[in-house]
mmCIF file of C-alpha atoms in Angstrom:
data_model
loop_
_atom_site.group_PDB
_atom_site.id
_atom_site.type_symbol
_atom_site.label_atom_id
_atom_site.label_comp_id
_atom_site.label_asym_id
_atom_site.label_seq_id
_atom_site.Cartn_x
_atom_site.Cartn_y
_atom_site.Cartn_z
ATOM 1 C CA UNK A 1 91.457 -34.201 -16.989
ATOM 2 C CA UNK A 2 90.095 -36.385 -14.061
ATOM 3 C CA UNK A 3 87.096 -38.854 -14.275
ATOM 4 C CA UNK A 4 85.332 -37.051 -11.685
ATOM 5 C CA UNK A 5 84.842 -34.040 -13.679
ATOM 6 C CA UNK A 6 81.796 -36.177 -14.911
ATOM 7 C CA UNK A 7 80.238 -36.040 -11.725
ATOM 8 C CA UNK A 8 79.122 -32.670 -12.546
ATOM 9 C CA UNK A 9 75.614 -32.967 -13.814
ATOM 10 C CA UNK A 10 75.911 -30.338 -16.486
ATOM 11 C CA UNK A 11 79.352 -31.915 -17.958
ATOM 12 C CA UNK A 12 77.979 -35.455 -18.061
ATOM 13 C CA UNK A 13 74.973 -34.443 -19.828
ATOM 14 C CA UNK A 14 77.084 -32.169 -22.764
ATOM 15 C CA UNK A 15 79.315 -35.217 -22.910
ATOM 16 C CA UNK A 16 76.818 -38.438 -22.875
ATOM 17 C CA UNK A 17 74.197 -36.542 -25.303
ATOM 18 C CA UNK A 18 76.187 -36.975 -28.322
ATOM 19 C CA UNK A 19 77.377 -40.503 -27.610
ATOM 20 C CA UNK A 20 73.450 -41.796 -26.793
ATOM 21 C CA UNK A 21 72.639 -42.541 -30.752
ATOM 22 C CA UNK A 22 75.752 -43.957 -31.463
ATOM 23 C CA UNK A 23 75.671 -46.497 -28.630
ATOM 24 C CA UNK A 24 71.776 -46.854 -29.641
ATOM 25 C CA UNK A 25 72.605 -47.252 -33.207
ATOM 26 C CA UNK A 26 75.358 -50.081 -32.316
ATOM 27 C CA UNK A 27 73.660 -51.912 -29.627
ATOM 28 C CA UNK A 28 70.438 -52.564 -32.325
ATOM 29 C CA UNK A 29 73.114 -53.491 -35.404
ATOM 30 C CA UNK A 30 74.498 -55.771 -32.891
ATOM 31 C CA UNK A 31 71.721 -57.423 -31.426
ATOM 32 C CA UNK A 32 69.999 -57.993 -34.690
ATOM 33 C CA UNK A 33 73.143 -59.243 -36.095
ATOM 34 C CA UNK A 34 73.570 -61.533 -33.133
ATOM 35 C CA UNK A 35 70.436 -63.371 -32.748
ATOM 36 C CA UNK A 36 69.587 -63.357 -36.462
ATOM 37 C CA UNK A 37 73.380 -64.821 -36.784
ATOM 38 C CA UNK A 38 72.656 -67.493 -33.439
ATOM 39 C CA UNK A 39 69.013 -68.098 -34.222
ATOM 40 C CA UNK A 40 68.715 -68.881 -37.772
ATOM 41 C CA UNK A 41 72.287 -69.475 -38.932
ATOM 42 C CA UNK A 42 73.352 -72.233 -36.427
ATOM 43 C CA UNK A 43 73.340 -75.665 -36.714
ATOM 44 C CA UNK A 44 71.448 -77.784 -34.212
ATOM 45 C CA UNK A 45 73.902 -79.380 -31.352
ATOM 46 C CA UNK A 46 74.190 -83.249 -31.310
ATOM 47 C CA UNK A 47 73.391 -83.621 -27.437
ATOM 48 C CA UNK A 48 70.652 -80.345 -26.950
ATOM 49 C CA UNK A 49 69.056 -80.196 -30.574
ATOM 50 C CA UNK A 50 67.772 -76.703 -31.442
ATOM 51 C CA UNK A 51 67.696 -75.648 -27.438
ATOM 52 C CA UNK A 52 71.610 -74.627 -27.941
ATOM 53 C CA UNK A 53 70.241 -71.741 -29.645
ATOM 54 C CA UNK A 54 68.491 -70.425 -26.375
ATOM 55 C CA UNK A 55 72.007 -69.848 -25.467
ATOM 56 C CA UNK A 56 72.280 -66.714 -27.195
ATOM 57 C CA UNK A 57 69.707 -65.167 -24.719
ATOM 58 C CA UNK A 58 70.556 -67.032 -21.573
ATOM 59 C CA UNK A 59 74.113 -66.347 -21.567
ATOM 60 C CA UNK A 60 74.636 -62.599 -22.149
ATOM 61 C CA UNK A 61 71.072 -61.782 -19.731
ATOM 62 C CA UNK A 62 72.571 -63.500 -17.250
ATOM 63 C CA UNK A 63 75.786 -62.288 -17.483
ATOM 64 C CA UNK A 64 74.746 -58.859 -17.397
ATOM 65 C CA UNK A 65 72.655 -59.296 -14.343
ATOM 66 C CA UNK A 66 75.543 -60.095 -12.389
ATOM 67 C CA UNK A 67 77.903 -56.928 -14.526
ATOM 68 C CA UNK A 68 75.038 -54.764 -13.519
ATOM 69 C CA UNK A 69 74.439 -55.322 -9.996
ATOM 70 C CA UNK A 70 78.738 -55.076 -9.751
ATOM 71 C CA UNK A 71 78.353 -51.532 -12.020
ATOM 72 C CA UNK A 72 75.900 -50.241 -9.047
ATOM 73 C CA UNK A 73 77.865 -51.496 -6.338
ATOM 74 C CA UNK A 74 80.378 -49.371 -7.687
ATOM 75 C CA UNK A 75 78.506 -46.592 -8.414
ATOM 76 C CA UNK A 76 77.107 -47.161 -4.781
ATOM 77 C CA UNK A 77 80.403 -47.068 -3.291
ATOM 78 C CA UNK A 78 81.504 -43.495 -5.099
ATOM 79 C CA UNK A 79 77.875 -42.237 -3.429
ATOM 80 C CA UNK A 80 79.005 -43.386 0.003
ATOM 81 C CA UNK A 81 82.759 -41.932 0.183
ATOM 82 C CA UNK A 82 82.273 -38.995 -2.640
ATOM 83 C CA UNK A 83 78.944 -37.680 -2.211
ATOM 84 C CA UNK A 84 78.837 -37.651 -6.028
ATOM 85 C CA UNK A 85 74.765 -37.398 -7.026
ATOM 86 C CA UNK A 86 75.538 -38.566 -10.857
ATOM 87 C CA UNK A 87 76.897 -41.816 -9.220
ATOM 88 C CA UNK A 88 73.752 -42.599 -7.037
ATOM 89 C CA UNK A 89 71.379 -41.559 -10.294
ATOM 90 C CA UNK A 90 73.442 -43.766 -12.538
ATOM 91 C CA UNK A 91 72.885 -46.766 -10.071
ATOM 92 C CA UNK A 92 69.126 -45.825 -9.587
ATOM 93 C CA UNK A 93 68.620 -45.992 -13.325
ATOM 94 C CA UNK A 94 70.775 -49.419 -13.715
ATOM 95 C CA UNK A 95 68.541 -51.910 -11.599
ATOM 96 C CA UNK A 96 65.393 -51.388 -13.763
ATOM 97 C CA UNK A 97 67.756 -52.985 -16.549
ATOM 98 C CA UNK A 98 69.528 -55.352 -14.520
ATOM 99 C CA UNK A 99 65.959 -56.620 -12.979
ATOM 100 C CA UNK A 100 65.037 -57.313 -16.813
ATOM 101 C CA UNK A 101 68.089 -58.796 -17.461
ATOM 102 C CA UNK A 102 67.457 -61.143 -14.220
ATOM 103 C CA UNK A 103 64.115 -61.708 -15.414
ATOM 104 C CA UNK A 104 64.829 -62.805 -18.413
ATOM 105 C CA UNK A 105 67.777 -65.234 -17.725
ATOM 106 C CA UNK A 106 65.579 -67.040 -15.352
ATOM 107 C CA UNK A 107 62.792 -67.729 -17.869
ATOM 108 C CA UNK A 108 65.021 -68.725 -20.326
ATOM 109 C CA UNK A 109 66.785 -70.980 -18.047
ATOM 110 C CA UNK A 110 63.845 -72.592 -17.208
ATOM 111 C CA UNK A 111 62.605 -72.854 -20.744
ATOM 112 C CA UNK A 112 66.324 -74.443 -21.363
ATOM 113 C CA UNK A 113 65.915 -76.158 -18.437
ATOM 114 C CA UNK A 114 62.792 -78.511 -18.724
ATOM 115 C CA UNK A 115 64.050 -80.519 -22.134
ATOM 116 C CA UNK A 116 67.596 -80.789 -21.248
ATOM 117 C CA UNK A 117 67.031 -81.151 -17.067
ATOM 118 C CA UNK A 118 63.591 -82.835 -16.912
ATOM 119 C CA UNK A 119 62.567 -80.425 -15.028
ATOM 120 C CA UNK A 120 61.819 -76.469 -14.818
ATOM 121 C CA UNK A 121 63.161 -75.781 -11.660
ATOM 122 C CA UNK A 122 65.782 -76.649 -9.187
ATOM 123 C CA UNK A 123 66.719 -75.548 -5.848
ATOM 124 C CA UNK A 124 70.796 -75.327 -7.407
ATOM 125 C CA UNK A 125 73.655 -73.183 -5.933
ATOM 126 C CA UNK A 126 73.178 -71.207 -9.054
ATOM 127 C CA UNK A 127 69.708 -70.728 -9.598
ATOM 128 C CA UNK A 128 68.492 -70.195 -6.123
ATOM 129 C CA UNK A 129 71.137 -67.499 -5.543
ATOM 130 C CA UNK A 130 70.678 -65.913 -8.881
ATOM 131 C CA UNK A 131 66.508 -65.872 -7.424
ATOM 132 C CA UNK A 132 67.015 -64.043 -4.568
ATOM 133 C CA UNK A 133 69.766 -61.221 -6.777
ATOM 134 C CA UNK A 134 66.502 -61.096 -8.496
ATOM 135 C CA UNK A 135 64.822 -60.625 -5.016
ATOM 136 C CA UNK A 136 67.393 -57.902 -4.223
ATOM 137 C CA UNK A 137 66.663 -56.074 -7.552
ATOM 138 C CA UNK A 138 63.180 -55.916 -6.474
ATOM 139 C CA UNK A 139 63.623 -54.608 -2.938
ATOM 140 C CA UNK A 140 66.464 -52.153 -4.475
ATOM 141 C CA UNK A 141 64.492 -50.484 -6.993
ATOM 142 C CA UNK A 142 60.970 -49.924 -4.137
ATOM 143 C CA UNK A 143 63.278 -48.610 -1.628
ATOM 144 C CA UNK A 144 63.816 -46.026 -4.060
ATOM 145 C CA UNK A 145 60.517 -45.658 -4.535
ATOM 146 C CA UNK A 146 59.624 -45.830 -0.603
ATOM 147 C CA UNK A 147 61.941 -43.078 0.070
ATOM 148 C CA UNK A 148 60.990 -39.104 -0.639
ATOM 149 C CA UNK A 149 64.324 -37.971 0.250
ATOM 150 C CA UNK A 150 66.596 -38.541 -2.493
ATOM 151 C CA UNK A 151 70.174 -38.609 -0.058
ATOM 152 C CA UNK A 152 68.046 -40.568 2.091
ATOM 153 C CA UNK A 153 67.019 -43.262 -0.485
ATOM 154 C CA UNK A 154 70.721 -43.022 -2.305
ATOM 155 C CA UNK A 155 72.007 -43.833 1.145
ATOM 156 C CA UNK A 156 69.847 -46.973 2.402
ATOM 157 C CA UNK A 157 69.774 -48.392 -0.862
ATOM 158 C CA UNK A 158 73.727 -48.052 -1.482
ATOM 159 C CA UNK A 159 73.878 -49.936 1.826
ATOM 160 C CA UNK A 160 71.029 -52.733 0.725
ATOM 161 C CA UNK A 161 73.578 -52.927 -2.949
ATOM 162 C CA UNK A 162 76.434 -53.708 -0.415
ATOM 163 C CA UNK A 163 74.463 -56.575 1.525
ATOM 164 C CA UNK A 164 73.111 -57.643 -2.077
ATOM 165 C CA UNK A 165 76.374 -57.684 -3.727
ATOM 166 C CA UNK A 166 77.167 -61.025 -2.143
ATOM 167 C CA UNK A 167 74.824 -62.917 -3.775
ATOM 168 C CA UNK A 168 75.709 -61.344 -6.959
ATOM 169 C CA UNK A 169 79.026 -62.676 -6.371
ATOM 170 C CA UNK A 170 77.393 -65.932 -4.972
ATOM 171 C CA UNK A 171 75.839 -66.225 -8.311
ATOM 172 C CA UNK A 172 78.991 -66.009 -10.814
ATOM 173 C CA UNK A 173 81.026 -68.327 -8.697
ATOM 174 C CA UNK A 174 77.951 -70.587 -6.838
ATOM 175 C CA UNK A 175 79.119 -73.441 -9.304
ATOM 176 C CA UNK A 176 82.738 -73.430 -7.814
ATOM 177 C CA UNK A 177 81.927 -72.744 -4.149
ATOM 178 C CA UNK A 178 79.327 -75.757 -4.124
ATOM 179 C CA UNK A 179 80.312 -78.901 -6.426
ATOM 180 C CA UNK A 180 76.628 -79.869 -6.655
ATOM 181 C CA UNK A 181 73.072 -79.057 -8.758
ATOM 182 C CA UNK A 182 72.241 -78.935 -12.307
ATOM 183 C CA UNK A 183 73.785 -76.252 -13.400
ATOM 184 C CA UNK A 184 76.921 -76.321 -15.789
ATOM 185 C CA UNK A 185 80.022 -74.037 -15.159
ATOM 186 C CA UNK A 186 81.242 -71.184 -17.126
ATOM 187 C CA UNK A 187 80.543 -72.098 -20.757
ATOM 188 C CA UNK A 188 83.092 -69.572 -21.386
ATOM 189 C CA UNK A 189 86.275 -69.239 -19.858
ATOM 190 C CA UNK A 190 89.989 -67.573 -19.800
ATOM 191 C CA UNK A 191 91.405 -70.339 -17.797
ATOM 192 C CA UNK A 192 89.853 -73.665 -18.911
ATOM 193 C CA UNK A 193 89.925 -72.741 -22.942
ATOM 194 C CA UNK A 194 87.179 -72.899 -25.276
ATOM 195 C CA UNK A 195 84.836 -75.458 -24.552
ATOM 196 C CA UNK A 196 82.230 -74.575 -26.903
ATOM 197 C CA UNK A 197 82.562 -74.775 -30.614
ATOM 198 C CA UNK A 198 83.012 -71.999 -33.123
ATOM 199 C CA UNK A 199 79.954 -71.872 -34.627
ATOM 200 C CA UNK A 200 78.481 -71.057 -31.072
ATOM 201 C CA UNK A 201 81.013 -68.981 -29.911
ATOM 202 C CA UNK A 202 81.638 -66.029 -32.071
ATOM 203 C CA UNK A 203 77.349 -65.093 -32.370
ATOM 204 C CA UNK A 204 77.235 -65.860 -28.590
ATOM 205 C CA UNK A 205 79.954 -63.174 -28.146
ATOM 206 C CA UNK A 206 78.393 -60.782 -30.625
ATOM 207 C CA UNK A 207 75.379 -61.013 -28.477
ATOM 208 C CA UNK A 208 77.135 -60.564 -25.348
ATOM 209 C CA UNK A 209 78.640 -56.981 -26.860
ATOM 210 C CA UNK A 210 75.426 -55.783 -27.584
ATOM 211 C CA UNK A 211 73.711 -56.750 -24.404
ATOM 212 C CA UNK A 212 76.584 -54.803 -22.837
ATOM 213 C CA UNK A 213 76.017 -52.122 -25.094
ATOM 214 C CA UNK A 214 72.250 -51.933 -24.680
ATOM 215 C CA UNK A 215 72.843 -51.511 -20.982
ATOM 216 C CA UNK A 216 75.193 -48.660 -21.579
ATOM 217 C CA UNK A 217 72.889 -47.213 -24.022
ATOM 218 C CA UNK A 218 69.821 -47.608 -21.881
ATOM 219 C CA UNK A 219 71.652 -46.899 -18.679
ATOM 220 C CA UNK A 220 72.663 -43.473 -19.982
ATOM 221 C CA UNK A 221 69.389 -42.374 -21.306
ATOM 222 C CA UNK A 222 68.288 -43.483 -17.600
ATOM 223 C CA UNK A 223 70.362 -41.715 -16.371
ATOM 224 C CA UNK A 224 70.063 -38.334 -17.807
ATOM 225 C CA UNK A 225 66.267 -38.907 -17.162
ATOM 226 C CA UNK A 226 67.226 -38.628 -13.569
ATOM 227 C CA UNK A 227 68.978 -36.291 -13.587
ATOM 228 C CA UNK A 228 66.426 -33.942 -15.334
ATOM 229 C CA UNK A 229 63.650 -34.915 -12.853
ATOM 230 C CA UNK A 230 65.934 -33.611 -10.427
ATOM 231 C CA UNK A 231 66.746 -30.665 -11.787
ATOM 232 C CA UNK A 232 62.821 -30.007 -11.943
ATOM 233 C CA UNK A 233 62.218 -30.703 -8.460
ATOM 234 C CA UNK A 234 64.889 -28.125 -7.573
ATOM 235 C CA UNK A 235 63.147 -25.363 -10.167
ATOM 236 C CA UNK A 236 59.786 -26.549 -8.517
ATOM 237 C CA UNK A 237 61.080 -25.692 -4.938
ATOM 238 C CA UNK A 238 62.669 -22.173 -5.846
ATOM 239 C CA UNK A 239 59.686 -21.789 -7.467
ATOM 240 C CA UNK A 240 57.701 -22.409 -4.411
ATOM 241 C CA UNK A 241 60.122 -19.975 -2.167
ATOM 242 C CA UNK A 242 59.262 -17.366 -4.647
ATOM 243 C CA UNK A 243 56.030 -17.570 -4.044
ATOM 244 C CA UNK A 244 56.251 -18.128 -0.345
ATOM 245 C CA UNK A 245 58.435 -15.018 0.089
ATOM 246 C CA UNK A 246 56.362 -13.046 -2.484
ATOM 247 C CA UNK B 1 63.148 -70.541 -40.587
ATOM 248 C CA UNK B 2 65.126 -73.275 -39.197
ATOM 249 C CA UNK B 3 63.622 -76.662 -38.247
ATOM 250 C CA UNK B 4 63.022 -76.798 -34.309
ATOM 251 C CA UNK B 5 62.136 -80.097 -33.851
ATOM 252 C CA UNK B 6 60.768 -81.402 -30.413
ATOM 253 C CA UNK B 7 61.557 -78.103 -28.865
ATOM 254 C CA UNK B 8 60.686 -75.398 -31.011
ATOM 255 C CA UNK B 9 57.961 -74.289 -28.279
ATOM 256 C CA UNK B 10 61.074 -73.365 -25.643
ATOM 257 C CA UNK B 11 63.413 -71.954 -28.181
ATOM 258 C CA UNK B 12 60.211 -69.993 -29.315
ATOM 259 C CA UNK B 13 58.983 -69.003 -25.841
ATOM 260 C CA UNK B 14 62.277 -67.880 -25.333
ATOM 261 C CA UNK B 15 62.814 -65.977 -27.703
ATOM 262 C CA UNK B 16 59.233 -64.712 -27.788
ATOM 263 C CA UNK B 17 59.446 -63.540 -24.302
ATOM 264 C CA UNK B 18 62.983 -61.758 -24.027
ATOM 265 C CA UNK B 19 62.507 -59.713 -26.422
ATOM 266 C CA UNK B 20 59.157 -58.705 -25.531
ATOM 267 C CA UNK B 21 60.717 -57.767 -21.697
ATOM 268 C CA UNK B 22 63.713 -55.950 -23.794
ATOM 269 C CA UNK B 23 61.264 -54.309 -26.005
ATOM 270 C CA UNK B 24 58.780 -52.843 -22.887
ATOM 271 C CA UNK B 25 62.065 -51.625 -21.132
ATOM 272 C CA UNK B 26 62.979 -49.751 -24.094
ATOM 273 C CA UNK B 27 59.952 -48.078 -24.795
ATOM 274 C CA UNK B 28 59.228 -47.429 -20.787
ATOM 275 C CA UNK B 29 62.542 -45.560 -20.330
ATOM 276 C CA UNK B 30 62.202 -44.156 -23.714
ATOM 277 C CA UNK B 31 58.595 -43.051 -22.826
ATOM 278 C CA UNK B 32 60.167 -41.501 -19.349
ATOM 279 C CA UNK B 33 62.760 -39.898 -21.118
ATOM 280 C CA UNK B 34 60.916 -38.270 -23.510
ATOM 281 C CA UNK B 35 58.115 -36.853 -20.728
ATOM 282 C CA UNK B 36 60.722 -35.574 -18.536
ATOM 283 C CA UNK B 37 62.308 -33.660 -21.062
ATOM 284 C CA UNK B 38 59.175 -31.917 -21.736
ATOM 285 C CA UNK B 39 58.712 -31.194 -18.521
ATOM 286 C CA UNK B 40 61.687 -29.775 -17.674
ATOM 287 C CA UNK B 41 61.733 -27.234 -20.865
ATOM 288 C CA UNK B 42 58.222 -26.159 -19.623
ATOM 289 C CA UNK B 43 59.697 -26.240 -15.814
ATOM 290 C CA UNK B 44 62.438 -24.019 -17.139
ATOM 291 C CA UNK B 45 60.359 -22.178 -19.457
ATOM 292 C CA UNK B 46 57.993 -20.865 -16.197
ATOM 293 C CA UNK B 47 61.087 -20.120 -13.825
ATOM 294 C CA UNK B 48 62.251 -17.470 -16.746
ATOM 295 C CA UNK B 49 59.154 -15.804 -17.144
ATOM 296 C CA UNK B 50 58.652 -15.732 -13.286
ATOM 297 C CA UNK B 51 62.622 -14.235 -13.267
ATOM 298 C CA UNK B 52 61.543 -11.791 -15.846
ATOM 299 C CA UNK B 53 57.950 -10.398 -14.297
ATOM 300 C CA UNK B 54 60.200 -10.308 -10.547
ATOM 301 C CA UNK B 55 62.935 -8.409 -11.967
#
């Protein structure tokens, strides 16, 4: 069996329908676990008082706003050399999520921001790139919009995902590229070893699994959405050549 | 509820306000989803009876 047998419409849709409540039902256990676990169960830290619990939102949001503008890169990519339609609908329904997801890390990094930085705002590496992938989200999602012909649109706005994948990129690794701003590096990391206590660490990773999980769950529904609109617009024109030829 | 201190108006905002954004995405792609459907059973629904009266 290959992968892109699920670029068929009609096989993704018999295959993703059954998984959609699981991955549903899992990304609510784990997000109320996580944030009930990191909010009320978590001892204040001796440096950021209660703020370290604004961690649990700040950290996963932002780390799927960077995962999800990489997931429609890809998905942008297979449009360009396959043709695949599934590919450019799955990256049409993903930057709704990943703008939210943007949204939200910035806010809370603000909110973080002012007690711990003095201030809400900073023109940092980090921060000013991770604005204009939020910029990029923006213009992604209304040159859908802009565009009545779906190839057309899949086409310029798997281009404007190429151009916008390098701040994307800018944004994971702005804090090693530039050795200056506010902004800490990776709180967690493979290389450098844990550098944040247990009591942190294992509801901070139980929210990062179900922000991942809400995005799959949310990016499938999405996604089977679109392809369902499309599949009216084609009955709509047949329709339409009926009645022309009639 | 645990004591907040100083900051307990950002770690409340925050709170407060991601899951509100979380919460409106759910129920607008939820919403979609849901219309869409509908639309397309009643899409479908009109090209049979159209197949039927041609044929």
């Amino acid at each position: 069996m290959s992968l892109w047998e699920y670029a068929n419409p009609k096989k993704f849709m018999d295959t993703t329908g059954p998984l959609v409540p699981w991955i549903v039902g899992a990304a609510a256990l784990l997000m109320a676990v996580g944030l009930i676990w990191g909010f009320f169960l978590t001892p204040d830290d001796f440096r950021q008082g209660s703020t370290v619990r604004i961690v649990f939102l700040h950290v996963p949001s932002a780390m799927m706003a960077i995962n999800i503008w990489v997931m429609m890169l890809v998905t942008s990519l297979i449009w360009l050399i396959r043709r695949h339609h599934v590919s450019a609908l799955a990256a049409k329904a993903a930057a709704p999520i990943g703008l939210a997801m943007t949204v939200i890390a910035l806010i809370t990094g603000g909110l973080w921001g002012q007690p711990m930085w003095g201030t809400w705002w900073v023109w940092d590496p980090r921060l000013t790139s991770f604005l204009i992938l939020c910029l990029f989200y923006i213009g992604y999602i209304a040159l859908w919009q802009a565009i009545e012909d779906p190839d057309t649109a899949a086409d310029l706005t798997a281009v404007l995902c190429l151009v916008g994948s390098v701040f994307a990129l800018m944004s994971r690794y702005a804090v090693w590229f530039w050795s200056q701003g506010l902004h800490q590096g990776a709180s967690l990391s493979l290389q450098s070893g844990e550098r944040m206590a247990a009591a942190y660490r294992w509801p901070l990773y139980t929210c990062m699994v179900a922000f991942g999980l809400l995005f799959v769950a949310l990016v499938l529904i999405a996604t089977r959405t679109e392809i369902r609109a499309r599949r009216i617009k084609a009955l709509q024109t047949r329709a339409r050549l009926r009645e022309g030829a009639a | 509820m645990p004591d907040l201190g100083a900051y307990w108006l950002e770690v409340m905002a925050s709170y407060v306000i991601s899951l509100a954004i979380l919460a409106t995405l759910v129920v607008l792609i939820w919403r979609r989803s849901d219309r869409v459907r509908r639309e397309l059973s009643e899409t479908e629904a009109r090209a049979r009876r159209a197949e039927r009266s041609d044929g």
